[in-house]
GROMACS .gro file of N, CA, C and O in nm:
model
  416
    1THR      N    1  16.708  14.976  10.725
    1THR     CA    2  16.662  14.900  10.610
    1THR      C    3  16.522  14.944  10.569
    1THR      O    4  16.441  14.981  10.653
    2ASP      N    5  16.497  14.934  10.442
    2ASP     CA    6  16.369  14.976  10.387
    2ASP      C    7  16.283  14.852  10.361
    2ASP      O    8  16.312  14.772  10.274
    3PHE      N    9  16.177  14.837  10.440
    3PHE     CA   10  16.091  14.721  10.427
    3PHE      C   11  15.972  14.746  10.333
    3PHE      O   12  15.898  14.655  10.302
    4ARG      N   13  15.954  14.869  10.287
    4ARG     CA   14  15.843  14.907  10.198
    4ARG      C   15  15.711  14.852  10.250
    4ARG      O   16  15.636  14.783  10.179
    5ILE      N   17  15.681  14.880  10.373
    5ILE     CA   18  15.563  14.826  10.439
    5ILE      C   19  15.434  14.866  10.367
    5ILE      O   20  15.348  14.781  10.342
    6TRP      N   21  15.419  14.994  10.333
    6TRP     CA   22  15.295  15.038  10.269
    6TRP      C   23  15.277  14.973  10.132
    6TRP      O   24  15.164  14.940  10.093
    7GLU      N   25  15.385  14.954  10.061
    7GLU     CA   26  15.375  14.886   9.932
    7GLU      C   27  15.329  14.742   9.950
    7GLU      O   28  15.247  14.691   9.874
    8ARG      N   29  15.382  14.677  10.050
    8ARG     CA   30  15.343  14.538  10.077
    8ARG      C   31  15.197  14.529  10.121
    8ARG      O   32  15.126  14.437  10.081
    9ILE      N   33  15.154  14.624  10.203
    9ILE     CA   34  15.015  14.623  10.247
    9ILE      C   35  14.920  14.642  10.129
    9ILE      O   36  14.822  14.568  10.114
   10THR      N   37  14.949  14.738  10.044
   10THR     CA   38  14.860  14.762   9.929
   10THR      C   39  14.864  14.646   9.830
   10THR      O   40  14.762  14.609   9.773
   11GLU      N   41  14.979  14.585   9.812
   11GLU     CA   42  14.989  14.468   9.725
   11GLU      C   43  14.909  14.351   9.781
   11GLU      O   44  14.839  14.280   9.708
   12THR      N   45  14.916  14.332   9.912
   12THR     CA   46  14.838  14.226   9.977
   12THR      C   47  14.689  14.252   9.963
   12THR      O   48  14.612  14.160   9.933
   13LEU      N   49  14.646  14.375   9.984
   13LEU     CA   50  14.504  14.408   9.972
   13LEU      C   51  14.454  14.392   9.828
   13LEU      O   52  14.340  14.351   9.806
   14ARG      N   53  14.538  14.421   9.730
   14ARG     CA   54  14.500  14.399   9.590
   14ARG      C   55  14.486  14.251   9.558
   14ARG      O   56  14.401  14.212   9.479
   15ALA      N   57  14.569  14.168   9.618
   15ALA     CA   58  14.566  14.024   9.590
   15ALA      C   59  14.462  13.950   9.673
   15ALA      O   60  14.426  13.837   9.640
   16ALA      N   61  14.412  14.011   9.779
   16ALA     CA   62  14.321  13.943   9.872
   16ALA      C   63  14.197  13.883   9.807
   16ALA      O   64  14.158  13.772   9.843
   17PRO      N   65  14.131  13.950   9.712
   17PRO     CA   66  14.010  13.890   9.654
   17PRO      C   67  14.032  13.754   9.588
   17PRO      O   68  13.941  13.672   9.583
   18SER      N   69  14.151  13.728   9.539
   18SER     CA   70  14.175  13.599   9.474
   18SER      C   71  14.195  13.485   9.574
   18SER      O   72  14.202  13.369   9.534
   19PHE      N   73  14.200  13.517   9.702
   19PHE     CA   74  14.221  13.414   9.803
   19PHE      C   75  14.094  13.381   9.882
   19PHE      O   76  14.100  13.309   9.980
   20TRP      N   77  13.980  13.430   9.841
   20TRP     CA   78  13.859  13.405   9.918
   20TRP      C   79  13.821  13.258   9.920
   20TRP      O   80  13.780  13.206  10.022
   21PHE      N   81  13.835  13.189   9.806
   21PHE     CA   82  13.794  13.048   9.801
   21PHE      C   83  13.885  12.959   9.886
   21PHE      O   84  13.836  12.881   9.968
   22PRO      N   85  14.019  12.967   9.872
   22PRO     CA   86  14.104  12.886   9.961
   22PRO      C   87  14.083  12.921  10.109
   22PRO      O   88  14.084  12.832  10.194
   23ALA      N   89  14.061  13.048  10.138
   23ALA     CA   90  14.038  13.087  10.278
   23ALA      C   91  13.908  13.026  10.331
   23ALA      O   92  13.902  12.979  10.444
   24ALA      N   93  13.804  13.025  10.248
   24ALA     CA   94  13.677  12.965  10.288
   24ALA      C   95  13.692  12.815  10.310
   24ALA      O   96  13.635  12.758  10.404
   25CYS      N   97  13.770  12.749  10.224
   25CYS     CA   98  13.794  12.605  10.240
   25CYS      C   99  13.869  12.575  10.370
   25CYS      O  100  13.834  12.481  10.443
   26LEU      N  101  13.970  12.653  10.399
   26LEU     CA  102  14.045  12.633  10.524
   26LEU      C  103  13.958  12.659  10.646
   26LEU      O  104  13.964  12.586  10.745
   27PHE      N  105  13.875  12.763  10.640
   27PHE     CA  106  13.784  12.791  10.751
   27PHE      C  107  13.689  12.674  10.772
   27PHE      O  108  13.667  12.629  10.885
   28THR      N  109  13.631  12.623  10.663
   28THR     CA  110  13.537  12.511  10.672
   28THR      C  111  13.605  12.387  10.730
   28THR      O  112  13.548  12.317  10.815
   29ALA      N  113  13.727  12.358  10.686
   29ALA     CA  114  13.800  12.243  10.737
   29ALA      C  115  13.828  12.256  10.887
   29ALA      O  116  13.808  12.161  10.963
   30ASN      N  117  13.872  12.374  10.929
   30ASN     CA  118  13.900  12.394  11.071
   30ASN      C  119  13.773  12.391  11.155
   30ASN      O  120  13.772  12.336  11.266
   31PHE      N  121  13.665  12.449  11.104
   31PHE     CA  122  13.539  12.449  11.177
   31PHE      C  123  13.485  12.307  11.190
   31PHE      O  124  13.440  12.265  11.298
   32SER      N  125  13.492  12.229  11.081
   32SER     CA  126  13.447  12.089  11.086
   32SER      C  127  13.532  12.007  11.182
   32SER      O  128  13.479  11.921  11.254
   33ASN      N  129  13.660  12.032  11.185
   33ASN     CA  130  13.748  11.962  11.278
   33ASN      C  131  13.708  11.993  11.422
   33ASN      O  132  13.706  11.904  11.507
   34ALA      N  133  13.675  12.119  11.451
   34ALA     CA  134  13.634  12.157  11.586
   34ALA      C  135  13.504  12.087  11.625
   34ALA      O  136  13.489  12.039  11.739
   35ILE      N  137  13.410  12.079  11.531
   35ILE     CA  138  13.284  12.009  11.558
   35ILE      C  139  13.311  11.863  11.587
   35ILE      O  140  13.259  11.805  11.682
   36SER      N  141  13.394  11.802  11.506
   36SER     CA  142  13.426  11.660  11.524
   36SER      C  143  13.494  11.635  11.657
   36SER      O  144  13.460  11.540  11.728
   37LEU      N  145  13.589  11.718  11.693
   37LEU     CA  146  13.657  11.702  11.821
   37LEU      C  147  13.560  11.714  11.937
   37LEU      O  148  13.569  11.641  12.037
   38HIS      N  149  13.464  11.805  11.925
   38HIS     CA  150  13.366  11.823  12.031
   38HIS      C  151  13.270  11.705  12.040
   38HIS      O  152  13.234  11.662  12.150
   39ARG      N  153  13.228  11.650  11.925
   39ARG     CA  154  13.125  11.546  11.924
   39ARG      C  155  13.179  11.406  11.951
   39ARG      O  156  13.113  11.328  12.019
   40ILE      N  157  13.297  11.372  11.896
   40ILE     CA  158  13.343  11.233  11.909
   40ILE      C  159  13.480  11.218  11.972
   40ILE      O  160  13.529  11.106  11.985
   41GLY      N  161  13.544  11.326  12.010
   41GLY     CA  162  13.673  11.314  12.078
   41GLY      C  163  13.790  11.304  11.982
   41GLY      O  164  13.776  11.275  11.864
   42ILE      N  165  13.908  11.324  12.038
   42ILE     CA  166  14.028  11.334  11.955
   42ILE      C  167  14.068  11.200  11.893
   42ILE      O  168  14.104  11.194  11.775
   43SER      N  169  14.062  11.092  11.968
   43SER     CA  170  14.109  10.965  11.913
   43SER      C  171  14.021  10.917  11.798
   43SER      O  172  14.071  10.875  11.694
   44LEU      N  173  13.890  10.927  11.815
   44LEU     CA  174  13.801  10.883  11.709
   44LEU      C  175  13.801  10.980  11.591
   44LEU      O  176  13.786  10.939  11.475
   45THR      N  177  13.822  11.109  11.616
   45THR     CA  178  13.830  11.207  11.507
   45THR      C  179  13.945  11.173  11.415
   45THR      O  180  13.929  11.165  11.292
   46TYR      N  181  14.063  11.149  11.471
   46TYR     CA  182  14.178  11.125  11.385
   46TYR      C  183  14.182  10.983  11.332
   46TYR      O  184  14.241  10.958  11.226
   47THR      N  185  14.115  10.890  11.399
   47THR     CA  186  14.098  10.757  11.340
   47THR      C  187  14.008  10.767  11.218
   47THR      O  188  14.034  10.706  11.115
   48SER      N  189  13.902  10.848  11.229
   48SER     CA  190  13.810  10.867  11.117
   48SER      C  191  13.880  10.934  10.999
   48SER      O  192  13.853  10.903  10.884
   49LYS      N  193  13.969  11.028  11.028
   49LYS     CA  194  14.040  11.098  10.921
   49LYS      C  195  14.129  11.004  10.840
   49LYS      O  196  14.164  11.034  10.726
   50CYS      N  197  14.164  10.890  10.897
   50CYS     CA  198  14.242  10.791  10.821
   50CYS      C  199  14.162  10.734  10.705
   50CYS      O  200  14.219  10.674  10.614
   51ALA      N  201  14.031  10.753  10.708
   51ALA     CA  202  13.945  10.701  10.600
   51ALA      C  203  13.942  10.793  10.479
   51ALA      O  204  13.878  10.760  10.379
   52ILE      N  205  14.009  10.905  10.483
   52ILE     CA  206  14.005  10.999  10.371
   52ILE      C  207  14.049  10.935  10.238
   52ILE      O  208  13.985  10.959  10.136
   53PRO      N  209  14.154  10.851  10.235
   53PRO     CA  210  14.186  10.786  10.106
   53PRO      C  211  14.071  10.698  10.055
   53PRO      O  212  14.044  10.695   9.934
   54LEU      N  213  14.002  10.629  10.145
   54LEU     CA  214  13.888  10.547  10.103
   54LEU      C  215  13.776  10.633  10.048
   54LEU      O  216  13.718  10.602   9.943
   55ILE      N  217  13.745  10.741  10.117
   55ILE     CA  218  13.640  10.832  10.073
   55ILE      C  219  13.675  10.893   9.938
   55ILE      O  220  13.589  10.908   9.850
   56THR      N  221  13.802  10.925   9.919
   56THR     CA  222  13.846  10.983   9.792
   56THR      C  223  13.824  10.886   9.677
   56THR      O  224  13.775  10.924   9.570
   57VAL      N  225  13.858  10.760   9.697
   57VAL     CA  226  13.839  10.659   9.592
   57VAL      C  227  13.690  10.639   9.565
   57VAL      O  228  13.648  10.630   9.449
   58ILE      N  229  13.608  10.637   9.670
   58ILE     CA  230  13.464  10.620   9.650
   58ILE      C  231  13.405  10.738   9.574
   58ILE      O  232  13.323  10.720   9.483
   59LEU      N  233  13.446  10.860   9.610
   59LEU     CA  234  13.397  10.978   9.538
   59LEU      C  235  13.442  10.978   9.393
   59LEU      O  236  13.365  11.013   9.303
   60ALA      N  237  13.567  10.939   9.368
   60ALA     CA  238  13.616  10.931   9.230
   60ALA      C  239  13.534  10.829   9.150
   60ALA      O  240  13.500  10.852   9.034
   61LEU      N  241  13.502  10.717   9.212
   61LEU     CA  242  13.422  10.615   9.146
   61LEU      C  243  13.282  10.668   9.115
   61LEU      O  244  13.230  10.648   9.005
   62CYS      N  245  13.222  10.738   9.211
   62CYS     CA  246  13.088  10.793   9.190
   62CYS      C  247  13.086  10.904   9.085
   62CYS      O  248  12.992  10.914   9.006
   63LEU      N  249  13.187  10.988   9.084
   63LEU     CA  250  13.188  11.103   8.994
   63LEU      C  251  13.239  11.069   8.854
   63LEU      O  252  13.187  11.122   8.755
   64ASP      N  253  13.342  10.986   8.846
   64ASP     CA  254  13.406  10.960   8.716
   64ASP      C  255  13.390  10.818   8.665
   64ASP      O  256  13.437  10.786   8.556
   65GLY      N  257  13.333  10.731   8.745
   65GLY     CA  258  13.312  10.594   8.702
   65GLY      C  259  13.436  10.508   8.722
   65GLY      O  260  13.538  10.553   8.774
   66PRO      N  261  13.429  10.384   8.677
   66PRO     CA  262  13.538  10.288   8.700
   66PRO      C  263  13.672  10.327   8.636
   66PRO      O  264  13.776  10.284   8.682
   67LYS      N  265  13.670  10.410   8.533
   67LYS     CA  266  13.797  10.450   8.469
   67LYS      C  267  13.885  10.533   8.562
   67LYS      O  268  14.004  10.545   8.540
   68ALA      N  269  13.827  10.590   8.669
   68ALA     CA  270  13.903  10.674   8.761
   68ALA      C  271  13.970  10.593   8.872
   68ALA      O  272  14.051  10.648   8.947
   69LEU      N  273  13.938  10.465   8.881
   69LEU     CA  274  13.996  10.384   8.988
   69LEU      C  275  14.144  10.357   8.964
   69LEU      O  276  14.186  10.338   8.849
   70PRO      N  277  14.222  10.354   9.071
   70PRO     CA  278  14.363  10.316   9.055
   70PRO      C  279  14.375  10.167   9.026
   70PRO      O  280  14.277  10.092   9.034
   71HIS      N  281  14.496  10.123   8.996
   71HIS     CA  282  14.516   9.980   8.965
   71HIS      C  283  14.493   9.894   9.089
   71HIS      O  284  14.480   9.943   9.201
   72GLY      N  285  14.490   9.765   9.069
   72GLY     CA  286  14.454   9.670   9.174
   72GLY      C  287  14.538   9.676   9.299
   72GLY      O  288  14.487   9.663   9.410
   73LEU      N  289  14.671   9.693   9.284
   73LEU     CA  290  14.756   9.698   9.403
   73LEU      C  291  14.727   9.821   9.489
   73LEU      O  292  14.730   9.814   9.612
   74ALA      N  293  14.697   9.930   9.424
   74ALA     CA  294  14.663  10.052   9.500
   74ALA      C  295  14.531  10.032   9.573
   74ALA      O  296  14.517  10.074   9.689
   75LEU      N  297  14.436   9.970   9.508
   75LEU     CA  298  14.309   9.940   9.576
   75LEU      C  299  14.329   9.842   9.691
   75LEU      O  300  14.269   9.857   9.797
   76ALA      N  301  14.414   9.743   9.669
   76ALA     CA  302  14.442   9.645   9.775
   76ALA      C  303  14.509   9.711   9.895
   76ALA      O  304  14.490   9.667  10.009
   77SER      N  305  14.585   9.816   9.872
   77SER     CA  306  14.651   9.884   9.983
   77SER      C  307  14.551   9.958  10.072
   77SER      O  308  14.584   9.995  10.185
   78LEU      N  309  14.430   9.979  10.022
   78LEU     CA  310  14.327  10.043  10.104
   78LEU      C  311  14.261   9.946  10.201
   78LEU      O  312  14.200   9.987  10.299
   79LEU      N  313  14.273   9.818  10.176
   79LEU     CA  314  14.211   9.718  10.262
   79LEU      C  315  14.264   9.721  10.406
   79LEU      O  316  14.184   9.723  10.500
   80PRO      N  317  14.396   9.725  10.429
   80PRO     CA  318  14.443   9.734  10.568
   80PRO      C  319  14.397   9.863  10.636
   80PRO      O  320  14.372   9.863  10.757
   81ILE      N  321  14.383   9.971  10.560
   81ILE     CA  322  14.333  10.096  10.618
   81ILE      C  323  14.190  10.076  10.666
   81ILE      O  324  14.155  10.113  10.779
   82ALA      N  325  14.106  10.015  10.582
   82ALA     CA  326  13.966   9.993  10.618
   82ALA      C  327  13.954   9.900  10.739
   82ALA      O  328  13.876   9.926  10.831
   83VAL      N  329  14.033   9.795  10.741
   83VAL     CA  330  14.029   9.701  10.853
   83VAL      C  331  14.077   9.770  10.982
   83VAL      O  332  14.016   9.754  11.089
   84GLY      N  333  14.182   9.849  10.972
   84GLY     CA  334  14.234   9.919  11.089
   84GLY      C  335  14.135  10.020  11.145
   84GLY      O  336  14.117  10.030  11.267
   85ILE      N  337  14.070  10.092  11.058
   85ILE     CA  338  13.969  10.189  11.104
   85ILE      C  339  13.853  10.117  11.170
   85ILE      O  340  13.805  10.157  11.276
   86GLY      N  341  13.810  10.010  11.107
   86GLY     CA  342  13.700   9.932  11.166
   86GLY      C  343  13.736   9.874  11.301
   86GLY      O  344  13.656   9.880  11.395
   87ALA      N  345  13.857   9.821  11.313
   87ALA     CA  346  13.899   9.763  11.441
   87ALA      C  347  13.915   9.869  11.549
   87ALA      O  348  13.880   9.847  11.665
   88ALA      N  349  13.964   9.985  11.511
   88ALA     CA  350  13.988  10.091  11.610
   88ALA      C  351  13.859  10.156  11.659
   88ALA      O  352  13.855  10.206  11.770
   89SER      N  353  13.757  10.155  11.576
   89SER     CA  354  13.635  10.226  11.615
   89SER      C  355  13.513  10.136  11.628
   89SER      O  356  13.401  10.184  11.631
   90TRP      N  357  13.534  10.006  11.640
   90TRP     CA  358  13.423   9.911  11.641
   90TRP      C  359  13.323   9.940  11.753
   90TRP      O  360  13.204   9.950  11.729
   91HIS      N  361  13.368   9.951  11.873
   91HIS     CA  362  13.278   9.977  11.985
   91HIS      C  363  13.309  10.110  12.052
   91HIS      O  364  13.305  10.121  12.174
   92ALA      N  365  13.337  10.210  11.974
   92ALA     CA  366  13.367  10.342  12.031
   92ALA      C  367  13.241  10.398  12.097
   92ALA      O  368  13.138  10.411  12.033
   93PRO      N  369  13.250  10.430  12.225
   93PRO     CA  370  13.130  10.477  12.296
   93PRO      C  371  13.086  10.616  12.254
   93PRO      O  372  12.973  10.655  12.278
   94THR      N  373  13.174  10.691  12.192
   94THR     CA  374  13.140  10.829  12.157
   94THR      C  375  13.105  10.847  12.010
   94THR      O  376  13.092  10.959  11.965
   95PHE      N  377  13.089  10.738  11.934
   95PHE     CA  378  13.062  10.752  11.791
   95PHE      C  379  12.924  10.812  11.770
   95PHE      O  380  12.826  10.772  11.831
   96GLU      N  381  12.918  10.907  11.678
   96GLU     CA  382  12.789  10.958  11.629
   96GLU      C  383  12.810  11.007  11.487
   96GLU      O  384  12.917  11.054  11.450
   97PRO      N  385  12.707  10.994  11.404
   97PRO     CA  386  12.721  11.027  11.262
   97PRO      C  387  12.764  11.171  11.234
   97PRO      O  388  12.843  11.195  11.143
   98LEU      N  389  12.712  11.267  11.309
   98LEU     CA  390  12.748  11.407  11.284
   98LEU      C  391  12.897  11.429  11.308
   98LEU      O  392  12.965  11.495  11.229
   99GLY      N  393  12.950  11.374  11.415
   99GLY     CA  394  13.093  11.388  11.443
   99GLY      C  395  13.177  11.321  11.337
   99GLY      O  396  13.281  11.373  11.296
  100PHE      N  397  13.133  11.203  11.290
  100PHE     CA  398  13.207  11.133  11.185
  100PHE      C  399  13.203  11.213  11.055
  100PHE      O  400  13.306  11.228  10.988
  101ALA      N  401  13.086  11.265  11.020
  101ALA     CA  402  13.075  11.345  10.897
  101ALA      C  403  13.162  11.470  10.905
  101ALA      O  404  13.225  11.509  10.806
  102ALA      N  405  13.166  11.532  11.021
  102ALA     CA  406  13.251  11.651  11.038
  102ALA      C  407  13.397  11.616  11.026
  102ALA      O  408  13.477  11.694  10.974
  103ALA      N  409  13.437  11.498  11.072
  103ALA     CA  410  13.576  11.455  11.062
  103ALA      C  411  13.616  11.433  10.916
  103ALA      O  412  13.731  11.454  10.879
  104MET      N  413  13.521  11.390  10.835
  104MET     CA  414  13.550  11.367  10.694
  104MET      C  415  13.561  11.497  10.620
  104MET      O  416  13.622  11.513  10.523
   0.00000   0.00000   0.00000
């Protein structure tokens, strides 16, 4: 069978420059995850990551104003998430701001 390996390699190398931004984002996400795991441990890292929907809504509010907020029921659905995160990490002995920021 003909796999046209050299054609695929040259096509990949031609397309590579357009992937620098997504690659940089993935690298940053993985590096931040490693920092978070090292600083605050696995359970608190992934508990903190549950706050991503809350952070997204807060950022949307800050950047786009109140018109960017979802309707009331969607906002209300964030309340159990916030309570659960707070209850799970209330007295976590390994909490530190740098680890939490890296998890976000």
